[in-house]
Short mmCIF file of C-alpha atoms in Angstrom, two decimals:
data_model
loop_
_atom_site.label_atom_id
_atom_site.label_comp_id
_atom_site.label_asym_id
_atom_site.label_seq_id
_atom_site.Cartn_x
_atom_site.Cartn_y
_atom_site.Cartn_z
CA UNK A 1 42.86 13.41 6.58
CA UNK A 2 41.34 10.40 8.29
CA UNK A 3 38.01 11.38 6.79
CA UNK A 4 39.06 10.59 3.27
CA UNK A 5 41.28 7.61 3.82
CA UNK A 6 40.26 4.68 1.68
CA UNK A 7 41.65 1.37 2.86
CA UNK A 8 40.88 -2.30 3.25
CA UNK A 9 37.60 -1.43 4.94
CA UNK A 10 36.13 -0.69 1.51
CA UNK A 11 36.73 -4.29 0.43
CA UNK A 12 35.26 -5.60 3.66
CA UNK A 13 32.23 -3.38 3.15
CA UNK A 14 31.84 -4.63 -0.41
CA UNK A 15 31.91 -8.22 0.82
CA UNK A 16 29.46 -7.46 3.62
CA UNK A 17 27.15 -5.75 1.14
CA UNK A 18 27.20 -8.79 -1.12
CA UNK A 19 26.53 -11.02 1.90
CA UNK A 20 23.63 -8.83 3.00
CA UNK A 21 22.21 -8.77 -0.54
CA UNK A 22 22.42 -12.56 -0.72
CA UNK A 23 20.82 -13.10 2.69
CA UNK A 24 18.04 -10.62 2.06
CA UNK A 25 17.44 -12.05 -1.38
CA UNK A 26 16.91 -15.44 0.22
CA UNK A 27 14.94 -14.27 3.23
CA UNK A 28 12.90 -11.30 2.06
CA UNK A 29 12.87 -10.59 -1.63
CA UNK A 30 12.13 -14.02 -3.04
CA UNK A 31 9.03 -14.61 -0.90
CA UNK A 32 7.95 -11.02 -1.45
CA UNK A 33 8.33 -11.11 -5.23
CA UNK A 34 6.73 -14.52 -5.56
CA UNK A 35 3.88 -13.31 -3.39
CA UNK A 36 3.57 -10.21 -5.55
CA UNK A 37 3.38 -12.42 -8.63
CA UNK A 38 0.86 -14.63 -6.91
CA UNK A 39 -1.23 -11.67 -5.89
CA UNK A 40 -1.01 -10.24 -9.39
CA UNK A 41 -2.11 -13.54 -10.87
CA UNK A 42 -4.91 -13.76 -8.36
CA UNK A 43 -6.07 -10.26 -9.15
CA UNK A 44 -5.91 -10.94 -12.87
CA UNK A 45 -7.82 -14.18 -12.39
CA UNK A 46 -10.39 -12.38 -10.30
CA UNK A 47 -10.75 -9.71 -12.96
CA UNK A 48 -11.22 -12.36 -15.64
CA UNK A 49 -13.75 -14.12 -13.47
CA UNK A 50 -15.60 -10.88 -12.85
CA UNK A 51 -15.66 -10.18 -16.58
CA UNK A 52 -17.02 -13.65 -17.24
CA UNK A 53 -19.61 -13.23 -14.52
CA UNK A 54 -20.60 -9.90 -16.02
CA UNK A 55 -21.01 -11.45 -19.45
CA UNK A 56 -23.02 -14.29 -18.02
CA UNK A 57 -25.22 -11.85 -16.11
CA UNK A 58 -25.79 -9.91 -19.31
CA UNK A 59 -26.78 -13.10 -21.10
CA UNK A 60 -29.10 -14.07 -18.30
CA UNK A 61 -30.61 -10.63 -18.30
CA UNK A 62 -31.27 -10.83 -22.03
CA UNK A 63 -32.73 -14.27 -21.62
CA UNK A 64 -34.98 -13.10 -18.85
CA UNK A 65 -36.07 -10.13 -20.91
CA UNK A 66 -36.87 -12.38 -23.83
CA UNK A 67 -38.83 -14.79 -21.72
CA UNK A 68 -40.66 -11.86 -20.13
CA UNK A 69 -41.59 -10.55 -23.55
CA UNK A 70 -42.74 -13.98 -24.59
CA UNK A 71 -44.77 -14.37 -21.46
CA UNK A 72 -46.38 -11.00 -21.98
CA UNK A 73 -47.28 -11.90 -25.56
CA UNK A 74 -48.64 -15.19 -24.42
CA UNK A 75 -50.68 -13.53 -21.71
CA UNK A 76 -52.13 -11.11 -24.25
CA UNK A 77 -53.03 -14.01 -26.50
CA UNK A 78 -54.60 -15.89 -23.65
CA UNK A 79 -56.54 -12.83 -22.60
CA UNK A 80 -57.95 -12.22 -26.07
CA UNK A 81 -58.77 -15.90 -26.43
CA UNK A 82 -60.53 -15.79 -23.10
CA UNK A 83 -62.48 -12.77 -24.19
CA UNK A 84 -63.58 -14.54 -27.34
CA UNK A 85 -64.46 -17.61 -25.34
CA UNK A 86 -66.43 -15.56 -22.85
CA UNK A 87 -68.37 -13.88 -25.63
CA UNK A 88 -69.05 -17.23 -27.13
CA UNK A 89 -70.20 -18.60 -23.82
CA UNK A 90 -72.45 -15.60 -23.29
CA UNK A 91 -73.88 -15.96 -26.76
CA UNK A 92 -74.44 -19.66 -26.24
CA UNK A 93 -76.05 -19.09 -22.91
CA UNK A 94 -78.29 -16.45 -24.39
CA UNK A 95 -79.27 -18.73 -27.26
CA UNK A 96 -79.90 -21.57 -24.93
CA UNK A 97 -82.03 -19.42 -22.66
CA UNK A 98 -84.04 -18.17 -25.60
CA UNK A 99 -84.58 -21.70 -26.85
CA UNK A 100 -85.56 -22.80 -23.40
CA UNK A 101 -87.98 -19.95 -23.13
CA UNK A 102 -89.46 -20.77 -26.49
CA UNK A 103 -89.74 -24.38 -25.54
CA UNK A 104 -91.39 -23.55 -22.25
CA UNK A 105 -93.73 -21.21 -24.04
CA UNK A 106 -94.59 -23.83 -26.64
CA UNK A 107 -95.12 -26.42 -23.92
CA UNK A 108 -97.36 -24.05 -22.08
CA UNK A 109 -99.33 -23.36 -25.22
CA UNK A 110 -99.67 -27.04 -25.97
CA UNK A 111 -100.78 -27.69 -22.41
CA UNK A 112 -103.30 -24.91 -22.55
CA UNK A 113 -104.63 -26.23 -25.80
CA UNK A 114 -104.69 -29.72 -24.45
CA UNK A 115 -106.55 -28.62 -21.33
CA UNK A 116 -108.94 -26.58 -23.42
CA UNK A 117 -109.51 -29.56 -25.61
CA UNK A 118 -110.01 -31.75 -22.58
CA UNK A 119 -112.40 -29.33 -21.00
CA UNK A 120 -114.23 -29.02 -24.27
CA UNK A 121 -114.42 -32.73 -24.72
CA UNK A 122 -115.60 -33.11 -21.16
CA UNK A 123 -118.22 -30.48 -21.59
CA UNK A 124 -119.22 -32.15 -24.82
CA UNK A 125 -119.40 -35.51 -23.14
CA UNK A 126 -121.45 -34.17 -20.29
CA UNK A 127 -123.72 -32.25 -22.62
CA UNK A 128 -124.09 -35.30 -24.80
CA UNK A 129 -124.89 -37.43 -21.84
CA UNK A 130 -127.31 -34.86 -20.59
CA UNK A 131 -128.91 -34.55 -23.92
CA UNK A 132 -129.09 -38.27 -24.30
CA UNK A 133 -130.63 -38.72 -20.90
CA UNK A 134 -133.00 -35.83 -21.59
CA UNK A 135 -133.93 -37.36 -24.84
CA UNK A 136 -134.52 -40.67 -23.15
CA UNK A 137 -136.84 -39.07 -20.61
CA UNK A 138 -138.66 -37.19 -23.20
CA UNK A 139 -139.05 -40.26 -25.23
CA UNK A 140 -140.49 -42.15 -22.29
CA UNK A 141 -142.95 -39.39 -21.69
CA UNK A 142 -143.60 -40.43 -18.30
CA UNK A 143 -142.33 -37.50 -16.69
CA UNK A 144 -144.19 -34.46 -15.59
CA UNK A 145 -143.02 -30.95 -15.69
CA UNK A 146 -141.99 -30.98 -12.03
CA UNK A 147 -140.01 -34.16 -12.26
CA UNK A 148 -138.23 -32.90 -15.33
CA UNK A 149 -137.11 -29.82 -13.50
CA UNK A 150 -135.94 -31.84 -10.50
CA UNK A 151 -134.07 -34.19 -12.67
CA UNK A 152 -132.34 -31.44 -14.55
CA UNK A 153 -131.31 -29.78 -11.32
CA UNK A 154 -129.93 -33.05 -10.04
CA UNK A 155 -128.03 -33.65 -13.17
CA UNK A 156 -126.50 -30.17 -13.04
CA UNK A 157 -125.76 -30.58 -9.40
CA UNK A 158 -123.96 -33.80 -10.15
CA UNK A 159 -122.12 -32.15 -12.97
CA UNK A 160 -121.09 -29.39 -10.71
CA UNK A 161 -119.91 -31.85 -8.13
CA UNK A 162 -117.65 -33.43 -10.65
CA UNK B 1 -1.68 7.86 25.13
CA UNK B 2 1.44 7.60 27.24
CA UNK B 3 -0.50 6.12 30.13
CA UNK B 4 -2.01 3.54 27.85
CA UNK B 5 1.41 2.53 26.62
CA UNK B 6 2.78 2.36 30.11
CA UNK B 7 -0.07 0.15 31.17
CA UNK B 8 0.56 -2.18 28.25
CA UNK B 9 4.25 -2.58 29.19
CA UNK B 10 5.05 -5.91 30.78
CA UNK B 11 7.04 -6.34 33.97
CA UNK B 12 9.99 -7.71 32.01
CA UNK B 13 10.19 -4.59 29.89
CA UNK B 14 9.96 -2.42 32.98
CA UNK B 15 12.85 -4.23 34.64
CA UNK B 16 14.96 -4.01 31.50
CA UNK B 17 14.22 -0.32 31.13
CA UNK B 18 15.08 0.35 34.75
CA UNK B 19 18.38 -1.55 34.49
CA UNK B 20 19.23 0.31 31.30
CA UNK B 21 18.46 3.69 32.87
CA UNK B 22 20.53 2.89 35.97
CA UNK B 23 23.50 1.83 33.85
CA UNK B 24 23.00 4.86 31.66
CA UNK B 25 22.98 7.33 34.51
CA UNK B 26 25.90 5.63 36.26
CA UNK B 27 28.02 5.67 33.14
CA UNK B 28 27.03 9.28 32.55
CA UNK B 29 28.24 10.22 36.01
CA UNK B 30 31.48 8.28 35.47
CA UNK B 31 31.89 10.00 32.11
CA UNK B 32 31.49 13.39 33.72
CA UNK B 33 34.23 12.45 36.18
CA UNK B 34 36.79 11.09 33.77
CA UNK B 35 36.20 12.53 30.32
CA UNK B 36 37.90 15.69 29.01
CA UNK B 37 36.44 18.87 30.31
CA UNK B 38 37.13 21.44 27.62
CA UNK B 39 35.27 21.53 24.27
CA UNK B 40 38.48 21.63 22.28
CA UNK B 41 39.51 18.35 23.88
CA UNK B 42 36.21 16.79 22.91
CA UNK B 43 35.84 18.18 19.41
CA UNK B 44 39.55 18.22 18.62
CA UNK B 45 39.54 14.52 17.81
CA UNK B 46 36.35 14.58 15.79
CA UNK B 47 38.22 14.35 12.52
CA UNK B 48 40.24 11.34 13.63
CA UNK B 49 39.32 7.79 12.85
CA UNK B 50 40.39 4.64 14.59
CA UNK B 51 42.61 3.06 11.95
CA UNK B 52 44.57 -0.07 12.74
CA UNK B 53 47.66 -0.97 10.80
CA UNK B 54 50.40 0.96 9.15
CA UNK B 55 51.74 1.06 5.65
CA UNK B 56 49.93 0.84 2.32
CA UNK B 57 46.16 1.13 2.07
CA UNK B 58 45.47 -2.60 1.93
CA UNK B 59 47.06 -3.12 5.33
CA UNK B 60 44.93 -0.54 7.10
CA UNK B 61 41.48 -1.14 8.42
CA UNK B 62 38.82 0.71 10.37
CA UNK B 63 37.67 -1.70 13.11
CA UNK B 64 34.82 0.50 14.33
CA UNK B 65 33.23 0.66 10.89
CA UNK B 66 33.41 -3.09 10.53
CA UNK B 67 32.03 -3.75 14.02
CA UNK B 68 29.06 -1.46 13.58
CA UNK B 69 28.34 -2.64 10.07
CA UNK B 70 28.34 -6.23 11.33
CA UNK B 71 25.93 -5.20 14.08
CA UNK B 72 23.71 -3.56 11.49
CA UNK B 73 23.82 -6.60 9.23
CA UNK B 74 23.06 -8.87 12.18
CA UNK B 75 20.02 -6.76 13.10
CA UNK B 76 18.69 -6.79 9.54
CA UNK B 77 19.29 -10.50 9.01
CA UNK B 78 17.66 -11.43 12.31
CA UNK B 79 14.65 -9.33 11.45
CA UNK B 80 14.50 -10.84 7.97
CA UNK B 81 14.69 -14.34 9.43
CA UNK B 82 11.89 -13.58 11.84
CA UNK B 83 9.82 -12.41 8.88
CA UNK B 84 10.85 -15.37 6.71
CA UNK B 85 9.90 -17.97 9.30
CA UNK B 86 6.30 -16.84 9.46
CA UNK B 87 5.83 -15.77 5.88
CA UNK B 88 2.23 -16.15 4.81
CA UNK B 89 -0.36 -14.64 2.50
CA UNK B 90 -1.96 -12.85 5.45
CA UNK B 91 0.90 -10.87 6.99
CA UNK B 92 1.55 -10.42 10.69
CA UNK B 93 2.94 -7.15 12.03
CA UNK B 94 6.61 -7.68 11.21
CA UNK B 95 5.84 -8.95 7.76
CA UNK B 96 3.43 -6.07 7.12
CA UNK B 97 6.17 -3.62 8.05
CA UNK B 98 8.75 -5.31 5.83
CA UNK B 99 6.26 -5.55 3.01
CA UNK B 100 5.27 -1.91 3.29
CA UNK B 101 8.93 -0.89 2.97
CA UNK B 102 9.49 -3.20 0.03
CA UNK B 103 6.21 -2.21 -1.59
CA UNK B 104 7.15 1.46 -1.31
CA UNK B 105 10.47 0.92 -3.10
CA UNK B 106 8.99 -1.53 -5.57
CA UNK B 107 6.45 1.07 -6.68
CA UNK B 108 9.19 3.62 -7.34
CA UNK B 109 11.27 1.05 -9.24
CA UNK B 110 8.35 -0.12 -11.32
CA UNK B 111 7.40 3.40 -12.31
CA UNK B 112 10.93 4.22 -13.49
CA UNK B 113 12.19 0.94 -15.02
CA UNK B 114 9.92 -0.78 -17.52
CA UNK B 115 11.91 -4.01 -17.91
CA UNK B 116 10.57 -6.56 -15.44
CA UNK B 117 13.78 -8.51 -14.74
CA UNK B 118 16.00 -5.45 -14.43
CA UNK B 119 13.36 -3.83 -12.25
CA UNK B 120 13.50 -6.81 -9.89
CA UNK B 121 17.31 -6.68 -9.65
CA UNK B 122 17.24 -2.93 -9.14
CA UNK B 123 14.61 -3.36 -6.48
CA UNK B 124 16.81 -5.84 -4.62
CA UNK B 125 19.84 -3.56 -4.67
CA UNK B 126 17.90 -0.43 -3.75
CA UNK B 127 16.06 -2.14 -0.89
CA UNK B 128 19.26 -3.62 0.50
CA UNK B 129 20.92 -0.21 0.41
CA UNK B 130 17.90 1.42 1.99
CA UNK B 131 17.65 -1.08 4.83
CA UNK B 132 21.37 -1.03 5.54
CA UNK B 133 21.70 2.75 5.53
CA UNK B 134 18.48 3.32 7.44
CA UNK B 135 19.38 0.88 10.22
CA UNK B 136 22.96 2.21 10.36
CA UNK B 137 21.79 5.81 10.60
CA UNK B 138 19.20 4.98 13.22
CA UNK B 139 21.75 3.03 15.24
CA UNK B 140 24.15 5.95 15.03
CA UNK B 141 21.41 8.49 15.49
CA UNK B 142 20.03 7.73 18.88
CA UNK B 143 21.39 4.50 20.32
CA UNK B 144 24.13 5.17 22.85
CA UNK B 145 26.95 2.71 22.67
CA UNK B 146 30.68 2.20 22.50
CA UNK B 147 32.53 5.14 21.05
CA UNK B 148 36.19 5.59 20.40
CA UNK B 149 38.15 8.75 21.06
CA UNK B 150 41.33 8.75 19.02
CA UNK B 151 44.26 11.07 19.65
CA UNK B 152 46.65 11.36 16.79
CA UNK B 153 50.34 12.16 17.33
CA UNK B 154 53.19 12.14 14.90
CA UNK B 155 56.05 9.87 15.95
CA UNK B 156 59.76 10.29 15.53
CA UNK B 157 60.00 8.75 12.08
CA UNK B 158 57.11 10.79 10.74
CA UNK B 159 54.65 7.93 11.21
CA UNK B 160 51.21 8.53 12.68
CA UNK B 161 50.56 7.02 16.09
CA UNK B 162 46.93 6.66 17.11
CA UNK B 163 45.85 6.17 20.70
CA UNK B 164 42.32 4.86 20.97
CA UNK B 165 40.31 5.40 24.12
CA UNK B 166 37.07 3.47 24.50
CA UNK B 167 34.08 5.03 26.13
CA UNK B 168 30.74 3.55 26.99
CA UNK B 169 27.58 5.60 26.45
CA UNK B 170 29.48 8.82 25.92
CA UNK B 171 28.41 9.01 22.30
CA UNK B 172 26.07 7.24 19.98
CA UNK B 173 27.36 4.30 17.98
CA UNK B 174 29.71 5.17 15.18
CA UNK B 175 27.75 4.98 11.94
CA UNK B 176 29.34 2.89 9.20
CA UNK B 177 27.86 5.41 6.80
CA UNK B 178 29.96 8.14 8.43
CA UNK B 179 32.97 6.37 6.98
CA UNK B 180 33.70 7.24 3.36
CA UNK B 181 34.89 3.66 2.73
CA UNK B 182 31.36 2.38 3.02
CA UNK B 183 29.70 5.14 1.05
CA UNK B 184 32.19 5.20 -1.77
CA UNK B 185 32.05 1.42 -2.07
CA UNK B 186 28.28 1.47 -2.33
CA UNK B 187 28.28 4.37 -4.76
CA UNK B 188 30.81 2.66 -7.01
CA UNK B 189 28.83 -0.58 -6.81
CA UNK B 190 25.78 1.38 -7.93
CA UNK B 191 27.74 2.98 -10.78
CA UNK B 192 29.09 -0.36 -12.01
CA UNK B 193 25.70 -2.02 -11.72
CA UNK B 194 23.96 0.82 -13.56
CA UNK B 195 26.38 0.50 -16.48
CA UNK B 196 26.11 -3.29 -16.44
CA UNK B 197 22.33 -3.02 -16.63
CA UNK B 198 22.70 -0.40 -19.34
CA UNK B 199 24.77 -2.81 -21.44
CA UNK B 200 22.29 -5.58 -20.71
CA UNK B 201 19.30 -3.47 -21.69
CA UNK B 202 20.64 -1.55 -24.68
CA UNK B 203 23.45 -3.71 -26.00
CA UNK B 204 27.15 -2.94 -26.00
CA UNK B 205 27.19 -0.71 -29.11
CA UNK B 206 24.30 1.45 -27.99
CA UNK B 207 25.94 1.76 -24.57
CA UNK B 208 29.21 2.97 -26.14
CA UNK B 209 27.25 5.30 -28.38
CA UNK B 210 25.57 6.89 -25.36
CA UNK B 211 28.93 8.41 -24.42
CA UNK B 212 29.22 10.44 -27.62
CA UNK B 213 25.75 11.82 -27.51
CA UNK B 214 24.53 14.33 -28.54
CA UNK B 215 27.85 15.18 -30.24
CA UNK B 216 31.24 13.36 -30.03
CA UNK B 217 32.93 16.47 -28.62
CA UNK B 218 31.12 15.92 -25.36
CA UNK B 219 32.86 12.57 -24.70
CA UNK B 220 35.14 13.87 -21.91
CA UNK B 221 32.27 15.74 -20.31
CA UNK B 222 30.13 12.61 -20.35
CA UNK B 223 32.90 10.57 -18.76
CA UNK B 224 33.47 13.22 -16.09
CA UNK B 225 29.71 13.38 -15.48
CA UNK B 226 29.62 9.62 -14.95
CA UNK B 227 32.60 9.72 -12.60
CA UNK B 228 31.09 12.61 -10.64
CA UNK B 229 28.01 10.57 -9.91
CA UNK B 230 29.50 8.23 -7.27
CA UNK B 231 31.41 11.11 -5.71
CA UNK B 232 28.34 13.26 -5.12
CA UNK B 233 26.29 10.18 -4.31
CA UNK B 234 28.63 9.09 -1.55
CA UNK B 235 29.62 12.54 -0.32
CA UNK B 236 25.99 13.49 0.26
CA UNK B 237 25.42 10.65 2.67
CA UNK B 238 28.86 11.00 4.23
CA UNK B 239 28.46 14.73 4.86
CA UNK B 240 25.03 14.35 6.36
CA UNK B 241 25.92 11.57 8.73
CA UNK B 242 29.31 12.93 9.73
CA UNK B 243 27.92 16.41 10.30
CA UNK B 244 25.07 14.92 12.26
CA UNK B 245 27.51 12.91 14.34
CA UNK B 246 29.62 15.95 15.13
CA UNK B 247 26.55 17.96 16.06
CA UNK B 248 25.30 15.18 18.31
CA UNK B 249 28.70 14.98 19.95
CA UNK B 250 28.77 18.76 20.52
CA UNK B 251 25.26 18.70 21.89
CA UNK B 252 26.09 15.81 24.19
CA UNK B 253 29.12 17.69 25.42
CA UNK B 254 26.87 20.58 26.41
CA UNK B 255 24.78 18.25 28.54
CA UNK B 256 27.84 16.38 29.83
CA UNK B 257 27.48 13.05 28.05
CA UNK B 258 23.92 12.32 29.02
CA UNK B 259 22.34 11.06 25.87
CA UNK B 260 18.68 11.70 26.43
CA UNK B 261 18.61 15.19 24.83
CA UNK B 262 20.07 14.04 21.50
CA UNK B 263 17.48 11.25 21.41
CA UNK B 264 14.70 13.72 22.06
CA UNK B 265 16.08 16.12 19.54
CA UNK B 266 16.16 13.36 17.01
CA UNK B 267 16.64 15.42 13.88
CA UNK B 268 19.96 14.02 12.78
CA UNK B 269 19.27 10.63 14.27
CA UNK B 270 15.85 9.75 13.01
CA UNK B 271 14.65 12.24 10.45
CA UNK B 272 17.81 13.03 8.56
CA UNK B 273 19.02 9.46 8.74
CA UNK B 274 15.88 8.00 7.22
CA UNK B 275 15.65 10.75 4.61
CA UNK B 276 19.24 10.19 3.56
CA UNK B 277 18.71 6.44 3.32
CA UNK B 278 15.66 7.07 1.18
CA UNK B 279 17.51 9.60 -0.98
CA UNK B 280 20.42 7.22 -1.46
CA UNK B 281 18.22 4.39 -2.66
CA UNK B 282 16.08 6.72 -4.79
CA UNK B 283 19.18 8.09 -6.48
CA UNK B 284 20.35 4.52 -7.03
CA UNK B 285 17.13 3.81 -8.86
CA UNK B 286 17.42 7.09 -10.77
CA UNK B 287 20.97 6.36 -11.94
CA UNK B 288 20.10 2.83 -13.01
CA UNK B 289 16.97 3.96 -14.83
CA UNK B 290 18.96 6.72 -16.55
CA UNK B 291 21.33 4.06 -17.91
CA UNK B 292 18.63 1.56 -18.77
CA UNK B 293 16.14 3.93 -20.30
CA UNK C 1 61.61 40.20 16.66
CA UNK C 2 63.31 37.07 17.72
CA UNK C 3 62.72 33.58 16.33
CA UNK C 4 60.44 32.47 19.15
CA UNK C 5 57.99 35.30 18.76
CA UNK C 6 57.94 34.82 14.98
CA UNK C 7 56.96 31.19 15.41
CA UNK C 8 54.19 31.98 17.87
CA UNK C 9 52.91 34.70 15.58
CA UNK C 10 52.92 32.36 12.60
CA UNK C 11 50.96 29.75 14.54
CA UNK C 12 48.51 32.39 15.66
CA UNK C 13 48.00 33.55 12.08
CA UNK C 14 47.39 29.97 10.95
CA UNK C 15 44.81 29.40 13.68
CA UNK C 16 43.10 32.68 12.92
CA UNK C 17 43.03 31.87 9.22
CA UNK C 18 41.56 28.46 9.93
CA UNK C 19 38.84 29.88 12.12
CA UNK C 20 37.94 32.69 9.76
CA UNK C 21 38.05 30.40 6.73
CA UNK C 22 35.89 27.72 8.33
CA UNK C 23 33.42 30.31 9.55
CA UNK C 24 33.08 31.93 6.15
CA UNK C 25 32.91 28.59 4.43
CA UNK C 26 30.07 27.40 6.58
CA UNK C 27 28.27 30.74 6.72
CA UNK C 28 28.33 31.57 3.01
CA UNK C 29 27.85 27.95 2.06
CA UNK C 30 24.66 27.82 4.10
CA UNK C 31 23.03 30.74 2.25
CA UNK C 32 22.36 29.06 -1.06
CA UNK C 33 20.95 25.79 0.30
CA UNK C 34 18.79 27.84 2.65
CA UNK C 35 17.32 29.83 -0.23
CA UNK C 36 16.92 26.73 -2.32
CA UNK C 37 15.18 24.74 0.37
CA UNK C 38 12.94 27.69 1.13
CA UNK C 39 11.93 27.80 -2.52
CA UNK C 40 11.23 24.09 -2.54
CA UNK C 41 9.18 24.32 0.64
CA UNK C 42 7.22 27.32 -0.63
CA UNK C 43 6.35 25.68 -3.90
CA UNK C 44 5.48 22.41 -2.18
CA UNK C 45 3.12 24.34 0.10
CA UNK C 46 1.62 26.06 -2.94
CA UNK C 47 0.96 22.82 -4.69
CA UNK C 48 -0.41 21.17 -1.56
CA UNK C 49 -2.77 24.11 -1.11
CA UNK C 50 -3.88 23.73 -4.71
CA UNK C 51 -4.24 19.96 -4.60
CA UNK C 52 -4.47 18.72 -1.00
CA UNK C 53 -5.18 15.18 -2.16
CA UNK C 54 -1.62 14.90 -3.54
CA UNK C 55 -0.03 15.94 -0.23
CA UNK C 56 1.73 12.60 0.34
CA UNK C 57 3.37 12.38 -3.07
CA UNK C 58 4.38 16.04 -2.96
CA UNK C 59 5.90 15.64 0.50
CA UNK C 60 8.01 12.68 -0.61
CA UNK C 61 9.33 14.49 -3.64
CA UNK C 62 9.88 17.64 -1.62
CA UNK C 63 12.07 15.72 0.81
CA UNK C 64 14.14 14.26 -2.03
CA UNK C 65 14.57 17.69 -3.56
CA UNK C 66 15.49 19.09 -0.15
CA UNK C 67 18.14 16.44 0.33
CA UNK C 68 19.64 17.10 -3.09
CA UNK C 69 19.63 20.84 -2.49
CA UNK C 70 21.24 20.35 0.88
CA UNK C 71 24.24 18.71 -0.75
CA UNK C 72 26.14 21.91 -1.46
CA UNK C 73 25.63 23.03 2.11
CA UNK C 74 27.01 19.74 3.30
CA UNK C 75 30.01 20.13 1.04
CA UNK C 76 30.72 23.43 2.70
CA UNK C 77 30.32 21.75 6.08
CA UNK C 78 32.85 19.13 5.02
CA UNK C 79 35.25 21.75 3.79
CA UNK C 80 34.87 23.59 7.07
CA UNK C 81 35.76 20.40 8.94
CA UNK C 82 38.71 19.87 6.67
CA UNK C 83 39.95 23.37 7.25
CA UNK C 84 39.50 23.10 11.00
CA UNK C 85 40.86 19.64 11.65
CA UNK C 86 42.80 18.35 8.70
CA UNK C 87 44.64 21.31 7.27
#
């Protein structure tokens, strides 16, 4: 019955088990468990950080959306304002062109009138002079028919030359 | 694969392996010359243990168990020291191995014991048991070493006289787990610790009350059930390892004490040994969690 | 029959009883664990076939269950040893 003989060996084994437990606790389990705790903490910290980052990203996204909306509204406003401005500019330009045209037209009319007047006054002056000179000749009476004709032709020639 | 491994082997390893093989073969030949020839001579002493000392139980001791268990403890402590010296957040190979073993057991413990502090203590005990039993079974499973052949005769005054004969490389190392002293001690330690944790977790009154549940008539049955736990717990391991040892011895007799075939066979050495170590520590956790929960 | 023959006969009967007892113990004791382990293996295979992704967990638990089932067989092995060597 050597198989089932319990003796002092059991006590020795108990002591050796306690020794092994103590050694392994010092050498393996303490570093392992502290590392597990450390890793757990690290993972939890990372998770917290990730959550924070997610929140922050959400905030940023909202902000960006808001600013995009604002920018779009502002662009619309600017566009409509520009349209109005452009219309105004076109209107102004049109008005100015019309005015200019009117002015040019009026100037031209005035000039034509002035030239007509000038020409008329010139013609009048020449005719007056001619008449005066003719009257003078007639009054002198010294002139024959032939001389009168020559004189008149000369005068007209001169007038034409002018 | 094999060629790759052979190429990676250094010259030192090659020399060591060659020396070991030469010694192994020489001792095998010597064993064939001098060891008993008939199977009844070999297997007749299988049931005997080398016990030193006569008289009451506290004067007797099994030297082989103590020697091998010291060897096992030395191996584990040296390994643990090698891991401890280079412990870092980024593990090297040894540390990764140790951590994978511990992680494996820690997961089981954590899933069965909710209390953090008790879980840590349980983890320490279960891992220690696992490492010790696994290394002991592996050492006894396929490492040839010193074995003792004991012949038992009854003397004139009715006392038992044991004659121990030492043999080198005729058998694998004697497993400390093939000695009931070791197994029963560990199983009783587990029983005591499980009840201690139960008192710690539930309180003394609730612990006492757990014996008369569901009805007070079942008190003797509960007590017997608790006492049967260490018996089956230790006998399982003892039967496996002892049976494995006997089978390895028979097999090695068939091949005349050359120990390569048992190594290659490897069922009782590697597979069964590791499984039994795992089962022992898992049952430890189960018993403790049954008391705590 | 003289005393000598009686003694030899008695020894022979004891040896025969030991051998037969150990053989029966081991043989009959191996039936139930065999059936039990076969059941465990079959059901483990079934569940692995149903859920191959759980193969690792199932294998671990299957080995534990195997070891526990094996216990009775090992008890019979022990008893066979006891009968052979210690009785």
